XYZ file of C-alpha atoms in Angstrom:
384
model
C -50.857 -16.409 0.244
C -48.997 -13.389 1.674
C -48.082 -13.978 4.790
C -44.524 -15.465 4.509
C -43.325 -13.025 2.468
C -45.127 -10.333 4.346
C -43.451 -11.923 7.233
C -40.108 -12.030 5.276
C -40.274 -7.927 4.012
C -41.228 -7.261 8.212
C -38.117 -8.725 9.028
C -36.099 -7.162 6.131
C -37.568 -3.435 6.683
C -36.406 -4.067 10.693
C -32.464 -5.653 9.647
C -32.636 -2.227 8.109
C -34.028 -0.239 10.483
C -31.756 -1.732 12.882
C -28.533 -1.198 10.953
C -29.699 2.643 10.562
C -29.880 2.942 14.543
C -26.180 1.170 14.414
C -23.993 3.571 12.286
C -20.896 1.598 13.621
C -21.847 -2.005 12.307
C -20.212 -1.646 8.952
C -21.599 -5.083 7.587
C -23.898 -3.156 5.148
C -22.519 -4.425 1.434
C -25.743 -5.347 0.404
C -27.574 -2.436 1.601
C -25.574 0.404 0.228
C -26.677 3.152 -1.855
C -22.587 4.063 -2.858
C -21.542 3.987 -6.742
C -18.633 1.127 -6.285
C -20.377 -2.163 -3.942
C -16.383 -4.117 -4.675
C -13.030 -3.932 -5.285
C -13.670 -5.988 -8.221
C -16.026 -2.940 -9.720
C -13.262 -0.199 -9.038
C -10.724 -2.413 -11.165
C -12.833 -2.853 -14.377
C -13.762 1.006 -13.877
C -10.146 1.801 -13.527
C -9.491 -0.035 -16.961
C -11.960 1.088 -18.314
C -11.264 4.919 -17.905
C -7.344 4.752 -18.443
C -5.683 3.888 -22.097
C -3.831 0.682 -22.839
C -0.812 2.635 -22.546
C -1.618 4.081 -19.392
C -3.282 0.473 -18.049
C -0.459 -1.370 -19.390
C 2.049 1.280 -16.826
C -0.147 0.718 -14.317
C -0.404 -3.143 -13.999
C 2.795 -3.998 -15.551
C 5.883 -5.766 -13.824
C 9.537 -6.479 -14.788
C 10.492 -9.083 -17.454
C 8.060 -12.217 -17.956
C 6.548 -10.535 -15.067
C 6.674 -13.991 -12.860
C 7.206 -12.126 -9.578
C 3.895 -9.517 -10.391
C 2.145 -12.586 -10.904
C 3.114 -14.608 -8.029
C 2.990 -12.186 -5.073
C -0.541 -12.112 -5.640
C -0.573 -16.329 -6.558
C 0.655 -16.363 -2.989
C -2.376 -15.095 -1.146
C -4.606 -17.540 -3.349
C -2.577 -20.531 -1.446
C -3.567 -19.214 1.893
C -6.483 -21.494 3.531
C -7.320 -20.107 7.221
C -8.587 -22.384 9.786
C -11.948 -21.147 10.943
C -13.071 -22.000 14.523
C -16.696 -23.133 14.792
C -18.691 -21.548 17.479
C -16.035 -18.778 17.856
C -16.928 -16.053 15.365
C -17.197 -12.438 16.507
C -20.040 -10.185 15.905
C -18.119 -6.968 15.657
C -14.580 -7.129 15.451
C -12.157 -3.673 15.847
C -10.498 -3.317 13.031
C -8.130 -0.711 15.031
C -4.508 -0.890 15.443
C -1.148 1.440 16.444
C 1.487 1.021 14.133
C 4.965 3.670 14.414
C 3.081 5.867 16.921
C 0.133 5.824 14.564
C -3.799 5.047 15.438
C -5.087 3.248 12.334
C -8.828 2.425 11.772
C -6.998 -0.599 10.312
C -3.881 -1.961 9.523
C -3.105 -0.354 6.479
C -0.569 2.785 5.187
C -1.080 4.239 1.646
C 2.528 2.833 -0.240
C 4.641 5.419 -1.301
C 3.867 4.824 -5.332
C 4.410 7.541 -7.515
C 6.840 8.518 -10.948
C 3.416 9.757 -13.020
C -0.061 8.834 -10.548
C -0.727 12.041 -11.938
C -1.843 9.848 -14.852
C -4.231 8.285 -13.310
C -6.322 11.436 -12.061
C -4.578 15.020 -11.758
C -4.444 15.355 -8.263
C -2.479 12.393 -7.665
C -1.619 12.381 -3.763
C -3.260 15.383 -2.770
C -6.559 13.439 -3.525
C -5.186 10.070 -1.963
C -4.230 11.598 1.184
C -7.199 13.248 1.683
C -8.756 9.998 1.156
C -6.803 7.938 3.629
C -7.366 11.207 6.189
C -11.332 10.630 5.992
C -11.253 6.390 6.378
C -8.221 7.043 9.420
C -4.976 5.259 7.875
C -1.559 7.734 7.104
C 0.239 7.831 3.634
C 3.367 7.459 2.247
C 4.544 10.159 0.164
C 7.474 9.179 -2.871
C 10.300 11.574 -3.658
C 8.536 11.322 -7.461
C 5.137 12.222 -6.730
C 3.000 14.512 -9.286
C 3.109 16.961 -6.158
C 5.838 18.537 -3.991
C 6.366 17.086 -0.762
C 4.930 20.071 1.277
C 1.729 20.482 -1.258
C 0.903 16.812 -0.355
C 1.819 17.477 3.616
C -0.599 20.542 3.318
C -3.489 18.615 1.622
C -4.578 16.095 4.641
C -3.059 15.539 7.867
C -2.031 11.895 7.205
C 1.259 12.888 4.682
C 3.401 11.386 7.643
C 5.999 9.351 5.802
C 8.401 10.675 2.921
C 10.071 8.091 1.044
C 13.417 8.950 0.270
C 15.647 7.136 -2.695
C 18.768 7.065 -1.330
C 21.240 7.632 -4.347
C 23.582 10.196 -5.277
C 25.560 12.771 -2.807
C 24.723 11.860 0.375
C 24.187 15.839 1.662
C 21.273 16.522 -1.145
C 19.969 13.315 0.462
C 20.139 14.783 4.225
C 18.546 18.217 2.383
C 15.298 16.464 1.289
C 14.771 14.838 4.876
C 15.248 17.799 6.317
C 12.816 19.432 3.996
C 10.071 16.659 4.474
C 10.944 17.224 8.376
C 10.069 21.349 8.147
C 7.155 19.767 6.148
C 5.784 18.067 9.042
C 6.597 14.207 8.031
C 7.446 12.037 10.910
C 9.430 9.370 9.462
C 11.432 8.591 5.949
C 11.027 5.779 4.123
C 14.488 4.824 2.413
C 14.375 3.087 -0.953
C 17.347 1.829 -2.928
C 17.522 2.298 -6.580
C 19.983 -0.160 -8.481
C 19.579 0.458 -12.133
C 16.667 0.613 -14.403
C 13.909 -1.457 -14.794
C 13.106 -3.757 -17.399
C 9.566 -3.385 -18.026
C 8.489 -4.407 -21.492
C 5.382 -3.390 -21.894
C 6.153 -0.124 -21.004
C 8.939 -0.456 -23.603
C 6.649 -1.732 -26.432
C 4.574 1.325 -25.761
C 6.880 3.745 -25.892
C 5.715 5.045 -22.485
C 6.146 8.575 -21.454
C 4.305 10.489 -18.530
C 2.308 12.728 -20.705
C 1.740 16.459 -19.720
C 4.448 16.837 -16.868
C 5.380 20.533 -15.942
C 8.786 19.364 -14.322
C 9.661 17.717 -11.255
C 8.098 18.936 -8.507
C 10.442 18.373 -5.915
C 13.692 19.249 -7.442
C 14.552 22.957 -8.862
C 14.813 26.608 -7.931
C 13.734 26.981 -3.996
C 13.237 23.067 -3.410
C 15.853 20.442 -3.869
C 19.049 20.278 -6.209
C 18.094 18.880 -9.742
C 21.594 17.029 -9.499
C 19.532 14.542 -7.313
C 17.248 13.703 -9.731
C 19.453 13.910 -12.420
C 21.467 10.803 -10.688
C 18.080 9.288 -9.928
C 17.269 9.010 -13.423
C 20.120 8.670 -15.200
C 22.419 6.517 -12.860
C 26.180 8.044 -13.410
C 27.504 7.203 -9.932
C 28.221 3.783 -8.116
C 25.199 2.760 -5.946
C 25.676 3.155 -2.538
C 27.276 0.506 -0.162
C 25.389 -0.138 3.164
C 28.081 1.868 5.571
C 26.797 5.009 3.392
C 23.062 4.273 3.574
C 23.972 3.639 7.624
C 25.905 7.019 7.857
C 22.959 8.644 6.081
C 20.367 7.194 8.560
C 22.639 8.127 11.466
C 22.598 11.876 10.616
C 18.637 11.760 9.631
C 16.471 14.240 11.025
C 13.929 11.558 11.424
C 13.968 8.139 11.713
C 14.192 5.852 9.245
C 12.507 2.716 8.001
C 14.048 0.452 5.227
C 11.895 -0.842 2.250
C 12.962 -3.480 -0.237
C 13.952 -5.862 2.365
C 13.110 -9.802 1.470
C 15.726 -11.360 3.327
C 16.407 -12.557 6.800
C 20.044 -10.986 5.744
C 18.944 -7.320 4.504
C 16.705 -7.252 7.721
C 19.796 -7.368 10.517
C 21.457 -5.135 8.157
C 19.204 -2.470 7.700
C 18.492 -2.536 11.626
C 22.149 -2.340 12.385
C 22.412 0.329 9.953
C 20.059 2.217 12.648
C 16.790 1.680 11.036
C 13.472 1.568 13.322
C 11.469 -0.472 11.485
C 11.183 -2.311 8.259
C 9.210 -2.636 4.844
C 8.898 -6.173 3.951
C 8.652 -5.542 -0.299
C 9.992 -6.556 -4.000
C 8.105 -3.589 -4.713
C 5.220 -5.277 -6.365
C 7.409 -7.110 -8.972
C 8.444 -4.031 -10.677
C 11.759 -3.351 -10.113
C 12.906 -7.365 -10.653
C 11.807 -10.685 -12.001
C 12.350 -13.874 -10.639
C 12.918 -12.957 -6.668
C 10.483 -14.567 -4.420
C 7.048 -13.236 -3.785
C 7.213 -10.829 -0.849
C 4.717 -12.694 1.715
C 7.034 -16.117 1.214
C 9.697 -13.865 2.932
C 7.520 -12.501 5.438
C 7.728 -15.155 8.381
C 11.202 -16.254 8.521
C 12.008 -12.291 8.447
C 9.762 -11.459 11.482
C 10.896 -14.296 13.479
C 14.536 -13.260 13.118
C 14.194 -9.635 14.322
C 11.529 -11.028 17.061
C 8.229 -9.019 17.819
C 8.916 -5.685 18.881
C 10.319 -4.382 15.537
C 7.476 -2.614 13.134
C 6.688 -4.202 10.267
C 4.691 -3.312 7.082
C 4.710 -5.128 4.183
C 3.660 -4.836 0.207
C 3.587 -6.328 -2.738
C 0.416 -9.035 -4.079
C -2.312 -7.147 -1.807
C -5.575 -6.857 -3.183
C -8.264 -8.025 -0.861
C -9.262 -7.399 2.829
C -8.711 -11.002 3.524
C -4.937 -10.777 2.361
C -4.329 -8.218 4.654
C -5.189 -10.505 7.670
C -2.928 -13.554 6.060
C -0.066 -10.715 6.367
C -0.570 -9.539 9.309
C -1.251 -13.154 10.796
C 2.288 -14.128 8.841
C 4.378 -10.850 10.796
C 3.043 -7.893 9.317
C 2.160 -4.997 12.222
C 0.612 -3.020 9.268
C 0.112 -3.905 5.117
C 1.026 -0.614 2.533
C -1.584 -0.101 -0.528
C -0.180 0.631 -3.612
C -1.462 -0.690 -6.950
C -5.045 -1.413 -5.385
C -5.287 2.626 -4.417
C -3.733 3.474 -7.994
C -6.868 1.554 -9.296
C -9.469 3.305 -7.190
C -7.610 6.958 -8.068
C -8.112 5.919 -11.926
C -11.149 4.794 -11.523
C -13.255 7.985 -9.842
C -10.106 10.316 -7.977
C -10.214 11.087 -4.380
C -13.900 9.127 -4.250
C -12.472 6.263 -5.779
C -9.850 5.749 -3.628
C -12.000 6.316 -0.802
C -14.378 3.908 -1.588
C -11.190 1.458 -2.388
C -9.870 1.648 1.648
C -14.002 1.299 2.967
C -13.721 -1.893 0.946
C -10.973 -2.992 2.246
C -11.364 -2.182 5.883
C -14.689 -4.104 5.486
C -13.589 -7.633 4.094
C -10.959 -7.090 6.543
C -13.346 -6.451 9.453
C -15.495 -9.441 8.107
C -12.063 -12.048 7.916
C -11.252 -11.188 11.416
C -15.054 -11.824 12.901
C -14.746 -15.593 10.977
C -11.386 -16.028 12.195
C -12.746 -15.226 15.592
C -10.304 -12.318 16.756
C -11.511 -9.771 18.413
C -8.608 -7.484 17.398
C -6.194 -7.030 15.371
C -3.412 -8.317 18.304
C -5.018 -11.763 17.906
C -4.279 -12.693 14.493
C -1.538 -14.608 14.267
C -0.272 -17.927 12.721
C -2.610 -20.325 14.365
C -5.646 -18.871 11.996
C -3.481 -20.286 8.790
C -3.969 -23.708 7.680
C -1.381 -26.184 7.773
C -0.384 -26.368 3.965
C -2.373 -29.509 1.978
């Protein structure tokens, strides 16, 4: 007997056809012909390809590492509540985030210190990537790759994060650098002290191959600022100078690190626009809570209109609906992109945000949102 499962091929060969004729369904993970069909793929690739040394950098955290492990324990508690008979055949994935159109909710995170590591062309090759699947990037201070190299390789390089340590006029110099560069906002960081990451200390970890910094030196910025960045000689800075510094910007500012209801109020009445909801992926450290846990009570306190993004634990499509449900306006990949530019470069990390945008696309058609605008708290499950 054939004709069931001549039937059944009929039916198969016309899905296809039909999908062909459709190049804006994106429901096609089955169907695909690309080298990387998950996110789960592009992580054992990106092991597989880097060292222990250079994995070990890579995935590490800060101590015992209980806040790496948590942020992302976090997401695995989430249960959403999905409506029967209310599903949506083809969500938009689209959103509008600082004056940005986004294909979706999503920012490249402004990782960097040695992602030339991971593939040589570091940010150049990630921003190209985010230009081509329609989400920006956020460039770090210690990228592999000067600030206006990475500006001049895609047109997404809109946000330069900024550590804001040492003398506060070299500081004001690199904005208005990043500003001739064509950025459009800075991202200020706050730097402490060192880390205390011990597997990077058990394997004697230096970034191998490094020609000098390539934002600091002759014709860029003064090597005193990374000199203090590094090597920490001078008290940190109080909040009245991070607020003077964000007051004389030449663009305007956005505050990451902030997990507190507390640092939030301050950081806007220090003149920030917007803030980044972050431990920075349990790296910088242990034992504070995991980001998302701090998400809610922090976006009801500064009430809707205030942009948020948010890091730390993401590493699915479906997380980044839980954060944006929870207060997030927009999430910020960092370690997930770092695997995908190990894994295969600019094509890796392209293939990482397709992923993404996809299992995101497919969470908001079962949550039965049409947009992005309609996620919100009521898709989350009352805790068991």
């Amino acid at each position: 007997m054939t004709g069931g499962l001549g039937l059944a091929r009929l039916h198969f060969q016309d899905w296809r056809t039909d999908m062909t004729d459709k190049p804006n369904r994106i429901d096609d993970r089955y169907a695909t012909s690309e080298k990387y069909t998950t996110l789960r793929g592009i992580y054992k690739d990106a092991q597989r390809r880097l060292s222990e040394i250079d994995w070990n950098y890579l995935s590490c955290g800060t101590g015992d590492e209980v806040t790496l492990r948590e942020n992302t324990a976090v997401f695995d508690e989430i249960r959403f509540e999905v409506p029967l008979f209310a599903g949506i055949g083809n969500p938009d994935t689209r959103t509008k985030v600082l004056g940005f159109d986004l294909s979706f909710p999503a920012f490249i995170a402004p990782f960097g210190g040695g992602e030339a590591v991971f593939h040589p062309e570091g940010h150049l090759a990630i921003g190209r990537a985010a230009a081509s699947v329609g989400i920006q990037q956020m460039v770090p201070v210690a990228a592999a790759h000067s600030l206006e190299d990475v500006a001049k390789a895609s047109p997404v390089a809109s946000v330069f994060q900024m550590t804001f340590v040492g003398d506060e006029g070299a500081v004001l110099d690199m904005m208005e650098r990043a500003k001739a560069a064509g950025y459009k906002y800075i991202c200020a960081t706050y730097s402490p002290i060192r880390q205390w990451r011990e597997r990077m200390m058990e394997d004697r970890f230096s970034i191998r191959g490094e020609t000098g910094p390539p934002n600091f030196g002759p014709g860029k910025s003064d090597p005193a600022a990374l000199t203090e960045l590094l090597d920490f000689t001078q008290p940190r800075w109080t909040w009245a100078q991070a607020a003077n510094v964000i007051k004389r910007a030449p663009l305007p500012c956005i505050v990451k690190g902030v997990s507190s209801v507390r640092d939030a109020k301050a950081s806007l009445d220090a003149g920030a626009i917007g803030l980044y909801v972050s431990n920075y992926g349990g790296r910088t450290i242990d034992r504070t809570p995991p980001a998302l846990e701090t998400l809610p009570a922090i976006r009801e306190a500064v009430g809707k209109d205030v942009p948020i993004v948010f890091d730390s634990g993401i590493r699915r499509g479906s997380d980044i609906a839980a954060a944006v449900a929870l207060g997030a306006d927009a999430v910020a990949l960092g370690r997930i992109v770092a695997y995908g530019l190990a894994a295969d470069g600019e094509y890796g990390v392209r293939r990482t945000l397709e992923l993404l945008q996809r299992e995101f696309w497919t969470t908001l058609g079962h949550l039965g949102c049409s947009t992005v605008a309609e996620l919100s708290g009521d898709v989350i499950a009352p805790k068991r």
